[in-house]
Amino acid sequence: MKKLFAIFAVGLLVWSCGGNSEKRVKTFSDVEQEFASTLTEADTAKVLAMGNQFLDSIRSGNVAWSLDQLNEIDSVGAIVPISTSTRERLEARFRNFPVVDYELDYYAFSLSGLNDLKYRTFFQPSESREAGAPGMSMMFNPVKKDGEWYLCLKEAGQPAKDASSAIDPRTIVE
């Protein structure tokens, strides 16, 4: 009797886990389009304003305040202030390579927790800078959580639209 019950239970479990075999599997492109359809011009304006405010403040010498505005995503997906080590690394970067000027390279929205906001920072003002002048990239990952945008630092391992680590749109995500 116990064997019959065990076989029945296993069969029921297999049947219930089988689910709907006709369910369409979403690709990254599908999920990206769904997220993009929820965004408004106000979202774009907010994200660009956060990036510009950060770099304007850095350019003005308010490095500490700027870094207080910057976040990162921890191992469980929570948005937290940047770590002490990241803060020290960025303070050294802006001390050694001050931002005299900057320009927006591009921005792209993909998912609520994975987006691109890329700037190019320069050591000379635009009027005295030659084409192809040296500069550095600054990449943010604006994150939308509970209807609010947070300016997060793009980590090296996170995919970006302009990188070799870009997400293949054919990748299945659900």
PDB file of C-alpha atoms in Angstrom:
ATOM      1  CA  MET A   1       0.000   0.000   0.000  1.00  0.00           C
ATOM      2  CA  LYS A   2       2.859   2.399   0.871  1.00  0.00           C
ATOM      3  CA  LYS A   3       4.495   1.625  -2.491  1.00  0.00           C
ATOM      4  CA  LEU A   4       1.282   2.382  -4.336  1.00  0.00           C
ATOM      5  CA  PHE A   5       0.894   5.680  -2.448  1.00  0.00           C
ATOM      6  CA  ALA A   6       4.522   6.622  -3.211  1.00  0.00           C
ATOM      7  CA  ILE A   7       4.063   5.874  -6.915  1.00  0.00           C
ATOM      8  CA  PHE A   8       0.826   7.870  -6.943  1.00  0.00           C
ATOM      9  CA  ALA A   9       2.511  10.814  -5.144  1.00  0.00           C
ATOM     10  CA  VAL A  10       5.458  10.820  -7.560  1.00  0.00           C
ATOM     11  CA  GLY A  11       3.075  10.676 -10.523  1.00  0.00           C
ATOM     12  CA  LEU A  12       1.034  13.544  -9.138  1.00  0.00           C
ATOM     13  CA  LEU A  13       4.194  15.581  -8.553  1.00  0.00           C
ATOM     14  CA  VAL A  14       5.443  14.977 -12.101  1.00  0.00           C
ATOM     15  CA  TRP A  15       2.043  15.864 -13.526  1.00  0.00           C
ATOM     16  CA  SER A  16       1.762  19.083 -11.502  1.00  0.00           C
ATOM     17  CA  CYS A  17       5.290  20.223 -12.401  1.00  0.00           C
ATOM     18  CA  GLY A  18       4.683  19.599 -16.068  1.00  0.00           C
ATOM     19  CA  GLY A  19       2.596  22.763 -16.264  1.00  0.00           C
ATOM     20  CA  ASN A  20       1.377  24.252 -19.464  1.00  0.00           C
ATOM     21  CA  SER A  21       3.643  23.048 -22.246  1.00  0.00           C
ATOM     22  CA  GLU A  22       2.177  25.661 -24.613  1.00  0.00           C
ATOM     23  CA  LYS A  23       3.456  28.608 -22.521  1.00  0.00           C
ATOM     24  CA  ARG A  24       5.549  30.956 -24.663  1.00  0.00           C
ATOM     25  CA  VAL A  25       9.092  31.462 -23.448  1.00  0.00           C
ATOM     26  CA  LYS A  26      10.067  35.140 -23.316  1.00  0.00           C
ATOM     27  CA  THR A  27      13.343  36.280 -24.773  1.00  0.00           C
ATOM     28  CA  PHE A  28      15.455  39.111 -23.439  1.00  0.00           C
ATOM     29  CA  SER A  29      14.157  41.251 -26.280  1.00  0.00           C
ATOM     30  CA  ASP A  30      10.551  40.599 -25.188  1.00  0.00           C
ATOM     31  CA  VAL A  31      11.258  41.566 -21.581  1.00  0.00           C
ATOM     32  CA  GLU A  32      13.246  44.607 -22.700  1.00  0.00           C
ATOM     33  CA  GLN A  33      10.327  45.807 -24.846  1.00  0.00           C
ATOM     34  CA  GLU A  34       7.895  45.264 -21.958  1.00  0.00           C
ATOM     35  CA  PHE A  35      10.054  47.388 -19.650  1.00  0.00           C
ATOM     36  CA  ALA A  36      10.534  50.094 -22.282  1.00  0.00           C
ATOM     37  CA  SER A  37       6.765  50.314 -22.757  1.00  0.00           C
ATOM     38  CA  THR A  38       6.384  51.306 -19.081  1.00  0.00           C
ATOM     39  CA  LEU A  39       8.797  54.252 -19.367  1.00  0.00           C
ATOM     40  CA  THR A  40       7.884  57.862 -20.059  1.00  0.00           C
ATOM     41  CA  GLU A  41       9.761  60.982 -21.113  1.00  0.00           C
ATOM     42  CA  ALA A  42       9.888  61.858 -17.419  1.00  0.00           C
ATOM     43  CA  ASP A  43      11.890  58.677 -16.747  1.00  0.00           C
ATOM     44  CA  THR A  44      14.441  59.598 -19.397  1.00  0.00           C
ATOM     45  CA  ALA A  45      14.652  63.170 -18.113  1.00  0.00           C
ATOM     46  CA  LYS A  46      15.117  61.976 -14.516  1.00  0.00           C
ATOM     47  CA  VAL A  47      17.909  59.541 -15.438  1.00  0.00           C
ATOM     48  CA  LEU A  48      19.762  62.112 -17.546  1.00  0.00           C
ATOM     49  CA  ALA A  49      19.360  64.753 -14.813  1.00  0.00           C
ATOM     50  CA  MET A  50      20.843  62.390 -12.204  1.00  0.00           C
ATOM     51  CA  GLY A  51      23.880  61.652 -14.378  1.00  0.00           C
ATOM     52  CA  ASN A  52      24.403  65.309 -15.278  1.00  0.00           C
ATOM     53  CA  GLN A  53      23.986  66.422 -11.662  1.00  0.00           C
ATOM     54  CA  PHE A  54      26.562  63.857 -10.543  1.00  0.00           C
ATOM     55  CA  LEU A  55      29.158  64.993 -13.088  1.00  0.00           C
ATOM     56  CA  ASP A  56      28.405  68.709 -12.654  1.00  0.00           C
ATOM     57  CA  SER A  57      29.006  68.268  -8.944  1.00  0.00           C
ATOM     58  CA  ILE A  58      32.242  66.355  -9.532  1.00  0.00           C
ATOM     59  CA  ARG A  59      33.375  69.072 -11.943  1.00  0.00           C
ATOM     60  CA  SER A  60      32.649  71.689  -9.246  1.00  0.00           C
ATOM     61  CA  GLY A  61      34.798  69.814  -6.745  1.00  0.00           C
ATOM     62  CA  ASN A  62      31.952  68.357  -4.668  1.00  0.00           C
ATOM     63  CA  VAL A  63      33.295  64.819  -4.872  1.00  0.00           C
ATOM     64  CA  ALA A  64      32.101  63.725  -1.414  1.00  0.00           C
ATOM     65  CA  TRP A  65      28.519  64.890  -2.040  1.00  0.00           C
ATOM     66  CA  SER A  66      28.484  63.260  -5.478  1.00  0.00           C
ATOM     67  CA  LEU A  67      29.680  59.940  -4.162  1.00  0.00           C
ATOM     68  CA  ASP A  68      26.983  60.082  -1.474  1.00  0.00           C
ATOM     69  CA  GLN A  69      24.427  60.028  -4.333  1.00  0.00           C
ATOM     70  CA  LEU A  70      25.924  56.916  -5.919  1.00  0.00           C
ATOM     71  CA  ASN A  71      24.658  53.408  -5.203  1.00  0.00           C
ATOM     72  CA  GLU A  72      25.414  49.829  -6.115  1.00  0.00           C
ATOM     73  CA  ILE A  73      23.455  46.599  -6.122  1.00  0.00           C
ATOM     74  CA  ASP A  74      24.459  44.109  -3.451  1.00  0.00           C
ATOM     75  CA  SER A  75      24.558  40.319  -3.759  1.00  0.00           C
ATOM     76  CA  VAL A  76      20.836  39.951  -2.973  1.00  0.00           C
ATOM     77  CA  GLY A  77      19.745  42.698  -5.372  1.00  0.00           C
ATOM     78  CA  ALA A  78      19.218  45.464  -2.823  1.00  0.00           C
ATOM     79  CA  ILE A  79      20.244  49.023  -3.676  1.00  0.00           C
ATOM     80  CA  VAL A  80      22.862  50.189  -1.188  1.00  0.00           C
ATOM     81  CA  PRO A  81      25.326  53.101  -0.974  1.00  0.00           C
ATOM     82  CA  ILE A  82      28.648  52.375  -2.651  1.00  0.00           C
ATOM     83  CA  SER A  83      31.126  50.434  -0.536  1.00  0.00           C
ATOM     84  CA  THR A  84      34.053  52.077   1.209  1.00  0.00           C
ATOM     85  CA  SER A  85      36.501  50.475  -1.231  1.00  0.00           C
ATOM     86  CA  THR A  86      34.523  51.700  -4.257  1.00  0.00           C
ATOM     87  CA  ARG A  87      34.301  55.161  -2.720  1.00  0.00           C
ATOM     88  CA  GLU A  88      38.082  55.276  -2.141  1.00  0.00           C
ATOM     89  CA  ARG A  89      38.737  54.082  -5.698  1.00  0.00           C
ATOM     90  CA  LEU A  90      36.460  56.779  -7.152  1.00  0.00           C
ATOM     91  CA  GLU A  91      37.904  59.505  -4.912  1.00  0.00           C
ATOM     92  CA  ALA A  92      41.379  58.583  -6.200  1.00  0.00           C
ATOM     93  CA  ARG A  93      40.124  58.578  -9.789  1.00  0.00           C
ATOM     94  CA  PHE A  94      38.620  62.056  -9.538  1.00  0.00           C
ATOM     95  CA  ARG A  95      41.650  63.379  -7.632  1.00  0.00           C
ATOM     96  CA  ASN A  96      44.082  62.043 -10.271  1.00  0.00           C
ATOM     97  CA  PHE A  97      41.850  62.722 -13.277  1.00  0.00           C
ATOM     98  CA  PRO A  98      39.621  65.700 -12.467  1.00  0.00           C
ATOM     99  CA  VAL A  99      36.531  66.208 -14.596  1.00  0.00           C
ATOM    100  CA  VAL A 100      36.907  69.497 -16.446  1.00  0.00           C
ATOM    101  CA  ASP A 101      34.261  68.699 -19.031  1.00  0.00           C
ATOM    102  CA  TYR A 102      32.017  65.802 -20.012  1.00  0.00           C
ATOM    103  CA  GLU A 103      29.631  64.697 -22.698  1.00  0.00           C
ATOM    104  CA  LEU A 104      26.891  62.100 -22.859  1.00  0.00           C
ATOM    105  CA  ASP A 105      27.996  59.113 -24.902  1.00  0.00           C
ATOM    106  CA  TYR A 106      24.693  57.215 -24.874  1.00  0.00           C
ATOM    107  CA  TYR A 107      21.903  55.847 -22.724  1.00  0.00           C
ATOM    108  CA  ALA A 108      19.785  52.730 -23.123  1.00  0.00           C
ATOM    109  CA  PHE A 109      17.035  51.141 -21.075  1.00  0.00           C
ATOM    110  CA  SER A 110      16.830  47.367 -20.828  1.00  0.00           C
ATOM    111  CA  LEU A 111      15.370  46.181 -17.505  1.00  0.00           C
ATOM    112  CA  SER A 112      14.454  47.814 -14.221  1.00  0.00           C
ATOM    113  CA  GLY A 113      17.827  46.773 -12.797  1.00  0.00           C
ATOM    114  CA  LEU A 114      20.011  46.805 -15.909  1.00  0.00           C
ATOM    115  CA  ASN A 115      20.378  50.002 -17.934  1.00  0.00           C
ATOM    116  CA  ASP A 116      23.181  52.063 -19.447  1.00  0.00           C
ATOM    117  CA  LEU A 117      24.070  55.706 -18.931  1.00  0.00           C
ATOM    118  CA  LYS A 118      27.522  56.352 -20.352  1.00  0.00           C
ATOM    119  CA  TYR A 119      29.502  59.577 -20.294  1.00  0.00           C
ATOM    120  CA  ARG A 120      32.926  60.535 -21.497  1.00  0.00           C
ATOM    121  CA  THR A 121      34.869  62.798 -19.124  1.00  0.00           C
ATOM    122  CA  PHE A 122      37.686  65.085 -20.245  1.00  0.00           C
ATOM    123  CA  PHE A 123      40.658  66.818 -18.651  1.00  0.00           C
ATOM    124  CA  GLN A 124      40.312  69.928 -20.842  1.00  0.00           C
ATOM    125  CA  PRO A 125      37.374  72.235 -21.590  1.00  0.00           C
ATOM    126  CA  SER A 126      35.619  71.623 -24.901  1.00  0.00           C
ATOM    127  CA  GLU A 127      36.754  74.903 -26.473  1.00  0.00           C
ATOM    128  CA  SER A 128      40.452  74.000 -26.094  1.00  0.00           C
ATOM    129  CA  ARG A 129      40.080  70.274 -26.710  1.00  0.00           C
ATOM    130  CA  GLU A 130      41.068  68.755 -30.033  1.00  0.00           C
ATOM    131  CA  ALA A 131      39.049  66.013 -31.669  1.00  0.00           C
ATOM    132  CA  GLY A 132      40.090  62.658 -30.264  1.00  0.00           C
ATOM    133  CA  ALA A 133      41.434  64.239 -27.053  1.00  0.00           C
ATOM    134  CA  PRO A 134      42.049  61.779 -24.237  1.00  0.00           C
ATOM    135  CA  GLY A 135      39.213  61.168 -21.837  1.00  0.00           C
ATOM    136  CA  MET A 136      37.740  58.504 -19.619  1.00  0.00           C
ATOM    137  CA  SER A 137      34.413  56.726 -19.675  1.00  0.00           C
ATOM    138  CA  MET A 138      32.018  56.839 -16.755  1.00  0.00           C
ATOM    139  CA  MET A 139      29.276  54.239 -16.863  1.00  0.00           C
ATOM    140  CA  PHE A 140      26.197  54.232 -14.667  1.00  0.00           C
ATOM    141  CA  ASN A 141      23.450  51.671 -14.230  1.00  0.00           C
ATOM    142  CA  PRO A 142      20.263  53.622 -13.473  1.00  0.00           C
ATOM    143  CA  VAL A 143      17.940  51.295 -11.554  1.00  0.00           C
ATOM    144  CA  LYS A 144      14.186  51.739 -11.206  1.00  0.00           C
ATOM    145  CA  LYS A 145      12.818  50.200  -8.044  1.00  0.00           C
ATOM    146  CA  ASP A 146       9.359  50.814  -6.608  1.00  0.00           C
ATOM    147  CA  GLY A 147       8.826  53.685  -9.048  1.00  0.00           C
ATOM    148  CA  GLU A 148      12.018  55.526  -8.038  1.00  0.00           C
ATOM    149  CA  TRP A 149      15.254  55.856 -10.000  1.00  0.00           C
ATOM    150  CA  TYR A 150      18.610  55.264  -8.309  1.00  0.00           C
ATOM    151  CA  LEU A 151      21.966  56.153  -9.826  1.00  0.00           C
ATOM    152  CA  CYS A 152      24.106  53.038  -9.511  1.00  0.00           C
ATOM    153  CA  LEU A 153      27.610  52.454 -10.721  1.00  0.00           C
ATOM    154  CA  LYS A 154      27.867  49.998 -13.611  1.00  0.00           C
ATOM    155  CA  GLU A 155      29.993  47.079 -12.487  1.00  0.00           C
ATOM    156  CA  ALA A 156      32.577  45.591 -14.825  1.00  0.00           C
ATOM    157  CA  GLY A 157      30.728  42.275 -15.026  1.00  0.00           C
ATOM    158  CA  GLN A 158      27.368  43.794 -15.915  1.00  0.00           C
ATOM    159  CA  PRO A 159      26.403  43.707 -19.576  1.00  0.00           C
ATOM    160  CA  ALA A 160      26.245  46.967 -21.495  1.00  0.00           C
ATOM    161  CA  LYS A 161      24.845  47.707 -24.941  1.00  0.00           C
ATOM    162  CA  ASP A 162      28.182  48.929 -26.303  1.00  0.00           C
ATOM    163  CA  ALA A 163      30.407  46.192 -24.902  1.00  0.00           C
ATOM    164  CA  SER A 164      31.508  42.733 -25.832  1.00  0.00           C
ATOM    165  CA  SER A 165      29.543  41.645 -22.754  1.00  0.00           C
ATOM    166  CA  ALA A 166      26.307  42.928 -24.296  1.00  0.00           C
ATOM    167  CA  ILE A 167      23.360  40.622 -23.810  1.00  0.00           C
ATOM    168  CA  ASP A 168      22.524  38.544 -26.828  1.00  0.00           C
ATOM    169  CA  PRO A 169      18.873  39.462 -27.526  1.00  0.00           C
ATOM    170  CA  ARG A 170      18.169  35.841 -28.435  1.00  0.00           C
ATOM    171  CA  THR A 171      18.985  34.772 -24.875  1.00  0.00           C
ATOM    172  CA  ILE A 172      16.037  33.273 -23.060  1.00  0.00           C
ATOM    173  CA  VAL A 173      15.337  34.919 -19.724  1.00  0.00           C
ATOM    174  CA  GLU A 174      12.008  33.385 -18.644  1.00  0.00           C
TER     175      GLU A 174
END
